[in-house]
mmCIF file of C-alpha atoms in Angstrom:
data_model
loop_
_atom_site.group_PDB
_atom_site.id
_atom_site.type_symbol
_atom_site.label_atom_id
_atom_site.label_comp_id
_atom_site.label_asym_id
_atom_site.label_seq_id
_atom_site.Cartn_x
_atom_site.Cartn_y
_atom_site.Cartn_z
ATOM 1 C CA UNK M 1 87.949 -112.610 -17.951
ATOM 2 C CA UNK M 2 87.575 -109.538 -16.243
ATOM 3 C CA UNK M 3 90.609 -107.003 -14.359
ATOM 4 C CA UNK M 4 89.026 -107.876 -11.031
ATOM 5 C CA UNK M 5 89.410 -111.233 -9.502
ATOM 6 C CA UNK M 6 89.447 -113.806 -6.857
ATOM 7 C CA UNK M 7 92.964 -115.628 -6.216
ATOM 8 C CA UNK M 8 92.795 -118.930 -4.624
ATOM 9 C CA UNK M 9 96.276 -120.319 -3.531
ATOM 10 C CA UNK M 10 96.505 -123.474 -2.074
ATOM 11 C CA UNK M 11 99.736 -125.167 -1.092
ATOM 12 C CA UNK M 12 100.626 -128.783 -0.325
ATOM 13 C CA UNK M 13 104.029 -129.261 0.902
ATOM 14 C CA UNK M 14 105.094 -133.450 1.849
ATOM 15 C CA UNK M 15 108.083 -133.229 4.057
ATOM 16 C CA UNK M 16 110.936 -135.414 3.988
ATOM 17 C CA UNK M 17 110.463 -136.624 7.804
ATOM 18 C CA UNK M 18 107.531 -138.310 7.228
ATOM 19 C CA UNK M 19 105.167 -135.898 8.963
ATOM 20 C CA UNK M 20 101.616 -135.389 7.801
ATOM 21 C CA UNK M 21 101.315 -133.199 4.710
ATOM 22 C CA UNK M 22 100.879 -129.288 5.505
ATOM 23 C CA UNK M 23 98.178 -127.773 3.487
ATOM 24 C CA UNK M 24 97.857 -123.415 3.638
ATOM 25 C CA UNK M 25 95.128 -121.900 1.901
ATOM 26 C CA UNK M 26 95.138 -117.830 1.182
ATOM 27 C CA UNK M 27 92.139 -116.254 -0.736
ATOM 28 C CA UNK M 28 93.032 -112.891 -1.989
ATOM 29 C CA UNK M 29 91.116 -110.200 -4.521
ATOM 30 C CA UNK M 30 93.279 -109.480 -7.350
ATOM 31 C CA UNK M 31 94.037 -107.700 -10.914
ATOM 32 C CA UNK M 32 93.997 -110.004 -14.071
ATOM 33 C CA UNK M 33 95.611 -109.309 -17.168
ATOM 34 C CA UNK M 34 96.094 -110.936 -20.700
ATOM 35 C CA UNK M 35 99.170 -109.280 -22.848
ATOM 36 C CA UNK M 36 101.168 -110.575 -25.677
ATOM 37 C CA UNK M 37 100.290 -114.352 -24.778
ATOM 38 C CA UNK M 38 101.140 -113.770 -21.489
ATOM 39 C CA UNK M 39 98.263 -114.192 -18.061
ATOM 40 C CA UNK M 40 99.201 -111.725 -15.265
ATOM 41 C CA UNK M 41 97.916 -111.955 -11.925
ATOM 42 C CA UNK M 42 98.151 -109.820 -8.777
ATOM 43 C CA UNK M 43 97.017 -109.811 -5.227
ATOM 44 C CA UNK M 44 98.759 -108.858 -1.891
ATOM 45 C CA UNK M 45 99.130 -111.485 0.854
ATOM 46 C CA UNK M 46 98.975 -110.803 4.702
ATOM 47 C CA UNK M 47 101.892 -112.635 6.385
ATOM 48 C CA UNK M 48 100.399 -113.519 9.965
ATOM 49 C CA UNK M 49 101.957 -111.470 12.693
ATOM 50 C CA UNK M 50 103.317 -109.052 10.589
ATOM 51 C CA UNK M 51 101.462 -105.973 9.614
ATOM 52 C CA UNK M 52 103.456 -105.290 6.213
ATOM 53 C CA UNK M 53 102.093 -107.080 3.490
ATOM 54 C CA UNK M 54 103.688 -109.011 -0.025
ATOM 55 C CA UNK M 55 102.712 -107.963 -3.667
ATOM 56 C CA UNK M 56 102.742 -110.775 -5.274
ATOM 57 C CA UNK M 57 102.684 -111.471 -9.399
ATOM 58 C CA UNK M 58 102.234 -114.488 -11.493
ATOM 59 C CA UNK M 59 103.266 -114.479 -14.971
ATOM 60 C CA UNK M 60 102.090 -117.428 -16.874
ATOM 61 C CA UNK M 61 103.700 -118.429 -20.253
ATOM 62 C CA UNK M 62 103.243 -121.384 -22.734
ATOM 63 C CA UNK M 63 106.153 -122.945 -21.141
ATOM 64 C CA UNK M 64 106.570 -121.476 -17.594
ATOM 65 C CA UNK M 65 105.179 -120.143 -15.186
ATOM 66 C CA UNK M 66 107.225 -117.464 -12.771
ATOM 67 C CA UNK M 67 106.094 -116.655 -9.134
ATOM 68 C CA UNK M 68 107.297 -113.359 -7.354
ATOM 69 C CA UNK M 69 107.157 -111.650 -3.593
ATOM 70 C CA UNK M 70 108.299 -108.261 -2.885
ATOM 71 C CA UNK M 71 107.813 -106.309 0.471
ATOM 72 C CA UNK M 72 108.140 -108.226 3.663
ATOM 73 C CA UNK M 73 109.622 -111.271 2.094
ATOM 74 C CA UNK M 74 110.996 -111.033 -1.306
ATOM 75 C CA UNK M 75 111.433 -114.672 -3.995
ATOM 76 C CA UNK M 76 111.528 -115.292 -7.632
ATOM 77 C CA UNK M 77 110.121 -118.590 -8.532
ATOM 78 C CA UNK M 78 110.150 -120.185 -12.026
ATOM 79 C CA UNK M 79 108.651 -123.059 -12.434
ATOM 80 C CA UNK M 80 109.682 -125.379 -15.881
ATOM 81 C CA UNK M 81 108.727 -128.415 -16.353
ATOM 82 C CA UNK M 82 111.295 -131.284 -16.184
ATOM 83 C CA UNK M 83 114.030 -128.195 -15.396
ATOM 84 C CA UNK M 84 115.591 -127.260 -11.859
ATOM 85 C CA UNK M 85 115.818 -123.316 -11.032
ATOM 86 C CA UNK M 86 117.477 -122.006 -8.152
ATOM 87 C CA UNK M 87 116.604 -118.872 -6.813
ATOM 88 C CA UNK M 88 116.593 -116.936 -3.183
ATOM 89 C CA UNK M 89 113.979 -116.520 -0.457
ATOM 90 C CA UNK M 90 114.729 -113.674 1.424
ATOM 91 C CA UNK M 91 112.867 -113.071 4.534
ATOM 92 C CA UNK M 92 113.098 -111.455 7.476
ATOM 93 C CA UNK M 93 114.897 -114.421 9.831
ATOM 94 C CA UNK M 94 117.238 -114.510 7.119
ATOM 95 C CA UNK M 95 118.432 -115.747 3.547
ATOM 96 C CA UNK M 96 117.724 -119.260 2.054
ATOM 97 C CA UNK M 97 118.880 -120.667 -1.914
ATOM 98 C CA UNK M 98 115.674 -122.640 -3.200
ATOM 99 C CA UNK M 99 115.683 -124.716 -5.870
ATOM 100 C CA UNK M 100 112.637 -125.827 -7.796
ATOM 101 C CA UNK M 101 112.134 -128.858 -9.684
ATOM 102 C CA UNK M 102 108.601 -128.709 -11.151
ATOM 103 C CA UNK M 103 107.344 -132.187 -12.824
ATOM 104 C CA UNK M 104 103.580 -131.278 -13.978
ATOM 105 C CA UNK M 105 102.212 -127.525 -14.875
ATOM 106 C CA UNK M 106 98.752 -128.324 -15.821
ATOM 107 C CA UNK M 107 96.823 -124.865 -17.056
ATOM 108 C CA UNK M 108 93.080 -124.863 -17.742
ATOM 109 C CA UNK M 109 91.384 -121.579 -19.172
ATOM 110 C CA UNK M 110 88.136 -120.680 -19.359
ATOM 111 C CA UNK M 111 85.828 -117.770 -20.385
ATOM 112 C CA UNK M 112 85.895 -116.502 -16.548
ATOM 113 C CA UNK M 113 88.249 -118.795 -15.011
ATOM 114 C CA UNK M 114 92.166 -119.751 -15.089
ATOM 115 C CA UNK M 115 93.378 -122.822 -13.137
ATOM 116 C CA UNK M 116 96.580 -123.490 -12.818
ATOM 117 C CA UNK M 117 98.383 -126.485 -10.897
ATOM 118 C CA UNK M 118 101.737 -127.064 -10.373
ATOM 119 C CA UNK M 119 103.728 -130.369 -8.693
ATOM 120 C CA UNK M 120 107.546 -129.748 -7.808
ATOM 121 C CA UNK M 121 110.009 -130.866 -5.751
ATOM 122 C CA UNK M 122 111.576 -128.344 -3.223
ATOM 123 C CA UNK M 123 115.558 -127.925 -1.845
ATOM 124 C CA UNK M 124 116.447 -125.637 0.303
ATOM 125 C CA UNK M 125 120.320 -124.856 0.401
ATOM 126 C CA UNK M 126 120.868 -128.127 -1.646
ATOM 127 C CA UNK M 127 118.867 -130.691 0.319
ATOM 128 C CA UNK M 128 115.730 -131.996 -0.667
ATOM 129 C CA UNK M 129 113.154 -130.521 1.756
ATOM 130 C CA UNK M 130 109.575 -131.272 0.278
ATOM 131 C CA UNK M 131 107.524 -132.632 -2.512
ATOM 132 C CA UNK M 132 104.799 -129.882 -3.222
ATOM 133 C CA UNK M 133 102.349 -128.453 -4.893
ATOM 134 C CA UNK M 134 100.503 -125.401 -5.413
ATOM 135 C CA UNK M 135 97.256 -125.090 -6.754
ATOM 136 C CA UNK M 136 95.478 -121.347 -8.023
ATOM 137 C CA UNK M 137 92.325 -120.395 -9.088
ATOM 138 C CA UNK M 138 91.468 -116.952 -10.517
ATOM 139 C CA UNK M 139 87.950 -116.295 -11.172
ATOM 140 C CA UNK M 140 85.649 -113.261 -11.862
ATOM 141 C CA UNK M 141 84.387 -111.680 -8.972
ATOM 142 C CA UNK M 142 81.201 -112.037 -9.961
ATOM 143 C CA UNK M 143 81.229 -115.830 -11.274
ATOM 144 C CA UNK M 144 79.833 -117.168 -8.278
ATOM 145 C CA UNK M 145 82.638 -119.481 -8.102
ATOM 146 C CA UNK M 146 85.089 -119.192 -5.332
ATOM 147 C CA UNK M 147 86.800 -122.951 -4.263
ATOM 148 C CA UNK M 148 89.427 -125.395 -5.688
ATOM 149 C CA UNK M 149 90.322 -128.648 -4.915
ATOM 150 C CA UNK M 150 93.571 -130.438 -5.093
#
């Protein structure tokens, strides 16, 4: 695969109150990179009303896969399967202590494609707040290919 790419994040979160599920989609052109067994991705990400935006980087491994923010709002996520991490989402409005439980990583890799999909279950300050799961493609610009379904 080629340096430059298109990121496709899409997030599913299932509350706990029974509301619908809440589905965000953010498409994003970003830098790939294979090193020492390891896929890196970046991109930046616009947060709405805010005119500061994230770098964000995914580092995938054989066995996890780590998610991180810096700039407006700044997280480390690691994502293991059948393991709980804890880590801290710090935003503007304030501080909260995430844990992540993730129960599937599912990777596919192709000559100009990586898709990578990722069920968990999310706390936030110890209480279970959401099932979720989060869903990225990574393609070659020029692949023709630019969607994802969950």
């Amino acid at each position: 695969m080629t340096k430059d790419v298109l990121v496709t994040v899409k997030g599913l979160q299932s509350m706990e109150d029974g509301s619908p599920p809440e589905e965000v989609e953010m498409v994003a052109k970003g830098e790939y990179y294979y090193k020492n067994g390891h896929h890196y991705i970046f991109y930046n990400e616009t947060i709405e009303g805010f005119t500061e935006q994230n770098r964000n980087s995914i580092k995938i491994s054989e066995n996890s896969v780590e998610v991180k923010k810096k700039g407006l709002t700044n997280m480390q996520m690691i994502f293991e399967e059948q393991k709980k991490n804890i880590s801290y989402y710090v935003t503007p409005f304030g501080n909260l202590q995430m844990g992540i439980a993730a129960t599937n990583i599912d990777i596919k890799e192709q000559e100009k494609s990586l898709e990578l999909c990722i069920d968990y279950a999310l706390e936030i300050n110890g209480e279970h707040a959401a099932d979720c799961q989060i869903a990225v493609s990574v393609k070659e610009k020029n692949s023709g290919e630019f969607s994802l379904s969950i």
